[in-house]
Amino acid sequence: MRELDKKNIKKLTYILSAILIVILFFLLQIIVQINSYYSTILCNIFIYVLFAVSLNITVGLMGQLSLGHAGFIAVGAYSSVMFTKYVFTSVPNDAVRLILGCIIGGLFAAFFGFLVGIPILRLKGDYLAIITLAFGEMIKFTIQNLDFLGGAAGIRRIPQITTFTSIYWIVVICIIIITMVMTSRYGRLVLSIREDEIAAENIGIPINKIKLFGFTISAMFAGVGGALLAHSYPTLEPLQFNFVFSIDILVMVVLGGLGSITGAIVSASLLTILNESLRSFANFFPSNMGMYVQQGRYAFYALVLIFIMIFRPSGLLGTGEFRLNGIIKRFFPGKKNNEAGKG
């Protein structure tokens, strides 16, 4: 059996990851061509995947409970729409307009995340959760009272410039960037806060600066997801971004496993599919019963979550990740391991 050193295993991992990403795209593209309804579902799945992965930075990897993620999503959604609808109108290519809108949404959300993070990240636990929840609600009510943002009625006739292809590649690139950042030196500092904040502070790690870094990165990618969500539908209303929205995303993070990026991807995909399946199930009933079935699907949704949390409290993947290099090492054992075995 051929032996590979760590450097070659790393290269092979990158190559196989790129190949699998491309293969997945073409497989999903076939599904999209079969029915446009599947395209909508897949787009929602990838948008919620980005929401869950971005929140996982704060809650899972940094260990800080945040309940105001919907506020950053709203900032990214509204700021991107204002630019794509009124500023970038001369840009002929929809893909370029969407990319510019995502950049604007991410930057605005990161700016708000930085401003909000400066005072509140000195708090911990329940206090931090309450303050972030209040921030999310404050953003929603502020948008409702700004006429140039459409007020309570929201913004209408939003340019629908998203496609499955654009959403897929933007989300994939965002997840790759998040993974690279969280496995870098700064990412390890973020993890040290989750493991033991007091010990991290005692060895000289600037706790407040690292918290602010993680919180800002989380908000930025939430804003990118908000931009994708906003341009997938013709209307945008502030009531969409209530605290229940934040709780839904938090459930996805907890279910996948706190700190697991691949867990957040899997749980966001499964819960989005489950939610859509229950909504479709309600359509089979008469209109007078449909309302009750529609309400009942939330109860079933909750029971499924409770069942999973009882039998798998650490989440689907816990704190672990699905890694290709582990599979590669099984087929191509490293040189050091073989030499040690011979000795």
XYZ file of C-alpha atoms in Angstrom:
343
model
C 0.000 0.000 0.000
C 1.352 3.386 -0.972
C 2.591 5.640 1.833
C 1.869 9.366 1.990
C 3.345 12.027 4.241
C 1.234 14.721 5.900
C 1.852 17.228 3.115
C 0.633 14.880 0.383
C -2.384 13.817 2.459
C -3.304 17.470 2.831
C -3.023 18.061 -0.920
C -5.087 14.951 -1.679
C -7.729 16.100 0.806
C -8.070 19.455 -0.963
C -8.301 17.784 -4.381
C -10.931 15.273 -3.286
C -12.921 17.997 -1.507
C -12.975 20.104 -4.680
C -14.034 17.102 -6.771
C -16.866 16.212 -4.355
C -18.112 19.809 -4.315
C -18.275 19.863 -8.118
C -19.951 16.434 -8.273
C -22.544 17.515 -5.688
C -23.287 20.628 -7.724
C -23.959 18.662 -10.909
C -26.102 16.104 -9.059
C -28.214 18.838 -7.486
C -28.367 20.640 -10.820
C -30.029 17.544 -12.301
C -32.637 17.652 -9.514
C -33.224 21.353 -10.168
C -33.871 20.673 -13.847
C -36.524 18.079 -12.977
C -38.773 20.450 -11.026
C -38.505 24.152 -10.176
C -40.080 23.403 -6.775
C -36.984 21.410 -5.849
C -34.873 24.397 -6.841
C -36.666 26.572 -4.264
C -36.174 23.970 -1.548
C -32.478 23.535 -2.339
C -31.929 27.294 -2.338
C -33.587 27.540 1.091
C -31.456 24.671 2.372
C -28.188 26.339 1.384
C -29.255 29.728 2.741
C -30.156 28.196 6.112
C -26.921 26.239 6.068
C -25.060 29.549 5.897
C -27.194 30.937 8.732
C -26.434 27.916 10.928
C -22.714 27.835 10.155
C -22.346 31.579 10.818
C -24.164 31.337 14.166
C -22.056 28.298 15.044
C -19.015 30.582 15.140
C -20.423 32.501 18.110
C -22.395 29.790 19.894
C -20.476 26.621 19.083
C -16.873 27.608 18.472
C -16.679 30.610 20.819
C -19.141 29.331 23.431
C -21.153 32.563 23.687
C -24.962 32.300 23.591
C -26.450 34.736 21.056
C -30.182 35.094 20.385
C -30.030 38.092 18.060
C -28.740 36.479 14.879
C -31.896 37.464 13.016
C -30.942 41.101 13.549
C -27.694 40.731 11.581
C -29.527 38.783 8.881
C -32.030 41.651 8.630
C -29.235 44.230 8.350
C -27.600 42.255 5.542
C -30.911 41.697 3.757
C -32.101 45.314 3.812
C -28.729 46.921 3.068
C -28.106 44.646 0.079
C -31.592 45.222 -1.340
C -31.241 48.997 -1.086
C -28.051 48.847 -3.138
C -29.137 46.294 -5.746
C -32.481 48.002 -6.262
C -31.387 51.653 -6.341
C -27.583 51.843 -6.772
C -26.429 48.852 -8.841
C -29.204 49.186 -11.428
C -26.697 49.908 -14.197
C -24.914 46.587 -13.645
C -26.236 44.364 -16.456
C -25.142 41.007 -15.057
C -27.388 39.599 -12.314
C -24.605 37.445 -10.866
C -22.341 40.470 -10.445
C -25.185 42.463 -8.856
C -25.818 39.617 -6.423
C -22.151 39.339 -5.491
C -21.960 43.099 -4.910
C -25.158 42.909 -2.848
C -23.724 40.076 -0.736
C -20.525 42.047 -0.144
C -22.527 45.109 0.913
C -24.808 43.032 3.145
C -21.851 41.300 4.759
C -19.971 44.544 5.393
C -22.983 46.316 6.907
C -23.761 43.331 9.137
C -20.102 43.107 10.191
C -20.119 46.823 11.048
C -23.207 46.418 13.222
C -21.754 43.261 14.759
C -18.593 45.162 15.647
C -20.527 48.069 17.182
C -22.855 45.822 19.145
C -20.059 43.507 20.209
C -17.929 46.209 21.835
C -20.232 46.780 24.840
C -22.111 43.464 25.137
C -19.338 40.874 24.838
C -18.106 41.784 28.294
C -21.242 40.033 29.541
C -21.583 36.272 29.884
C -24.210 33.546 29.857
C -27.845 34.537 30.287
C -27.041 38.254 30.366
C -25.390 38.056 26.945
C -28.320 36.057 25.561
C -30.859 38.625 26.799
C -28.905 41.572 25.410
C -28.455 39.972 21.983
C -32.166 39.090 21.945
C -32.988 42.717 22.715
C -30.683 43.855 19.914
C -32.425 41.626 17.387
C -35.838 42.950 18.367
C -34.556 46.530 18.342
C -33.328 46.112 14.768
C -36.720 44.761 13.716
C -38.660 47.629 15.299
C -36.220 50.203 13.911
C -36.751 48.902 10.375
C -40.520 49.003 10.897
C -40.341 52.729 11.605
C -38.046 53.783 8.760
C -40.047 54.903 5.745
C -37.170 54.621 3.274
C -36.964 50.906 4.168
C -40.663 50.426 3.511
C -41.773 50.571 7.128
C -43.966 47.757 8.448
C -45.100 46.912 4.904
C -41.537 46.111 3.874
C -39.892 46.450 0.471
C -41.741 45.285 -2.637
C -40.621 44.351 -6.143
C -37.170 43.206 -5.084
C -35.051 42.096 -8.062
C -34.949 38.300 -7.908
C -31.415 37.832 -9.137
C -30.593 34.605 -7.306
C -30.338 31.220 -8.973
C -29.477 27.839 -7.521
C -26.025 28.079 -9.116
C -25.218 31.478 -7.589
C -26.515 30.528 -4.131
C -24.657 27.204 -4.167
C -21.253 28.666 -5.029
C -21.579 31.704 -2.758
C -22.507 29.494 0.212
C -19.707 27.013 -0.593
C -17.127 29.815 -0.796
C -18.395 31.310 2.493
C -18.142 27.951 4.277
C -14.618 27.427 2.928
C -13.591 30.867 4.211
C -15.186 30.187 7.610
C -13.391 26.840 7.850
C -10.048 28.412 6.919
C -10.491 31.232 9.447
C -11.601 28.908 12.247
C -8.651 26.544 11.679
C -6.159 29.423 11.593
C -4.330 30.928 14.562
C -7.237 33.274 15.320
C -9.645 30.372 15.086
C -7.670 28.449 17.709
C -7.801 31.495 19.959
C -11.578 31.568 19.543
C -11.732 27.889 20.546
C -9.606 28.559 23.610
C -12.295 30.913 24.924
C -14.888 28.147 24.648
C -12.682 25.584 26.370
C -11.607 27.705 29.343
C -11.991 31.478 29.234
C -10.189 32.067 32.545
C -7.192 29.967 31.541
C -7.047 31.668 28.145
C -6.994 35.067 29.791
C -4.306 34.007 32.258
C -1.901 32.973 29.484
C -2.217 36.384 27.838
C -4.922 35.911 25.196
C -6.830 39.215 24.650
C -10.266 37.770 25.429
C -12.358 40.806 24.498
C -10.582 41.338 21.168
C -10.920 37.677 20.170
C -14.599 37.671 21.156
C -15.151 40.778 19.070
C -13.344 39.146 16.146
C -15.516 36.010 16.288
C -18.726 37.988 16.775
C -17.949 40.246 13.805
C -17.117 37.320 11.503
C -20.350 35.588 12.550
C -22.390 38.722 11.847
C -20.700 39.267 8.474
C -21.639 35.856 7.085
C -25.127 36.183 8.547
C -25.414 39.367 6.479
C -24.313 37.505 3.349
C -27.008 34.914 4.019
C -29.529 37.700 4.539
C -28.618 39.155 1.138
C -29.232 35.776 -0.517
C -32.542 35.377 1.296
C -33.711 38.873 0.375
C -33.090 38.391 -3.343
C -34.825 35.018 -3.442
C -38.290 36.511 -2.862
C -40.099 39.548 -4.326
C -40.937 41.043 -0.902
C -39.042 41.670 2.306
C -40.843 42.361 5.589
C -39.345 43.148 9.022
C -41.650 40.644 10.764
C -39.677 37.858 9.100
C -36.741 38.609 11.391
C -38.322 38.113 14.814
C -36.741 36.253 17.726
C -38.373 32.976 16.627
C -36.191 33.159 13.510
C -33.089 33.339 15.730
C -34.330 30.407 17.806
C -34.887 28.303 14.672
C -31.281 28.848 13.599
C -30.023 28.169 17.131
C -31.901 24.839 17.120
C -30.080 23.887 13.915
C -26.727 24.635 15.542
C -27.524 22.697 18.731
C -28.951 19.752 16.811
C -25.888 19.474 14.574
C -23.494 19.699 17.510
C -22.037 22.793 19.135
C -18.772 23.604 17.410
C -19.233 21.252 14.452
C -19.394 23.012 11.084
C -20.341 19.843 9.220
C -22.916 19.125 11.931
C -24.505 22.533 11.344
C -24.619 21.809 7.595
C -26.301 18.430 8.115
C -28.835 19.631 10.712
C -29.783 22.762 8.740
C -30.380 20.602 5.662
C -32.440 17.995 7.536
C -34.584 20.494 9.443
C -35.280 22.578 6.335
C -36.353 19.457 4.441
C -38.474 18.282 7.401
C -40.156 21.655 7.743
C -40.925 21.808 4.025
C -42.196 18.210 4.009
C -44.614 18.935 6.862
C -45.843 22.058 5.064
C -46.485 20.043 1.907
C -48.284 17.373 3.958
C -50.764 20.004 5.184
C -51.748 20.794 1.585
C -53.318 17.338 1.168
C -56.116 18.221 3.602
C -59.221 20.352 2.877
C -58.909 24.065 3.488
C -60.982 23.938 6.696
C -58.633 21.288 8.135
C -55.460 22.636 6.572
C -55.116 25.338 9.205
C -55.148 22.798 12.037
C -52.734 20.516 10.241
C -50.525 23.539 9.612
C -50.495 24.195 13.348
C -49.957 20.508 14.097
C -46.832 20.324 11.981
C -45.086 22.614 14.463
C -45.950 20.182 17.282
C -44.569 17.262 15.257
C -41.489 19.322 14.430
C -40.950 19.975 18.151
C -41.450 16.299 19.067
C -38.821 15.236 16.549
C -36.356 17.717 18.050
C -37.118 16.563 21.595
C -36.686 12.925 20.574
C -33.290 13.643 19.013
C -32.127 15.705 21.992
C -33.052 12.918 24.424
C -31.177 10.199 22.572
C -28.417 12.388 21.127
C -27.922 15.329 23.547
C -24.530 16.264 22.101
C -26.060 16.745 18.627
C -25.704 14.701 15.481
C -21.913 15.048 15.257
C -21.097 16.417 18.715
C -18.008 18.607 18.471
C -16.478 16.443 15.746
C -16.158 17.063 12.041
C -16.435 14.868 8.982
C -12.891 14.857 7.605
C -11.671 13.339 4.357
C -8.110 13.065 5.604
C -9.229 10.429 8.112
C -10.606 8.303 5.262
C -7.479 8.882 3.173
C -5.220 7.743 6.022
C -7.041 4.408 6.141
C -6.119 3.680 2.530
C -2.741 5.451 2.541
C -1.101 5.034 5.977
C 1.519 7.620 6.861
C 5.226 6.851 6.790
C 5.769 7.600 10.471
C 3.073 5.161 11.572
C 4.539 2.335 9.478
C 8.064 2.976 10.697
C 6.862 3.033 14.302
C 5.028 -0.256 13.762
C 8.143 -1.908 12.318
C 10.171 -0.781 15.303
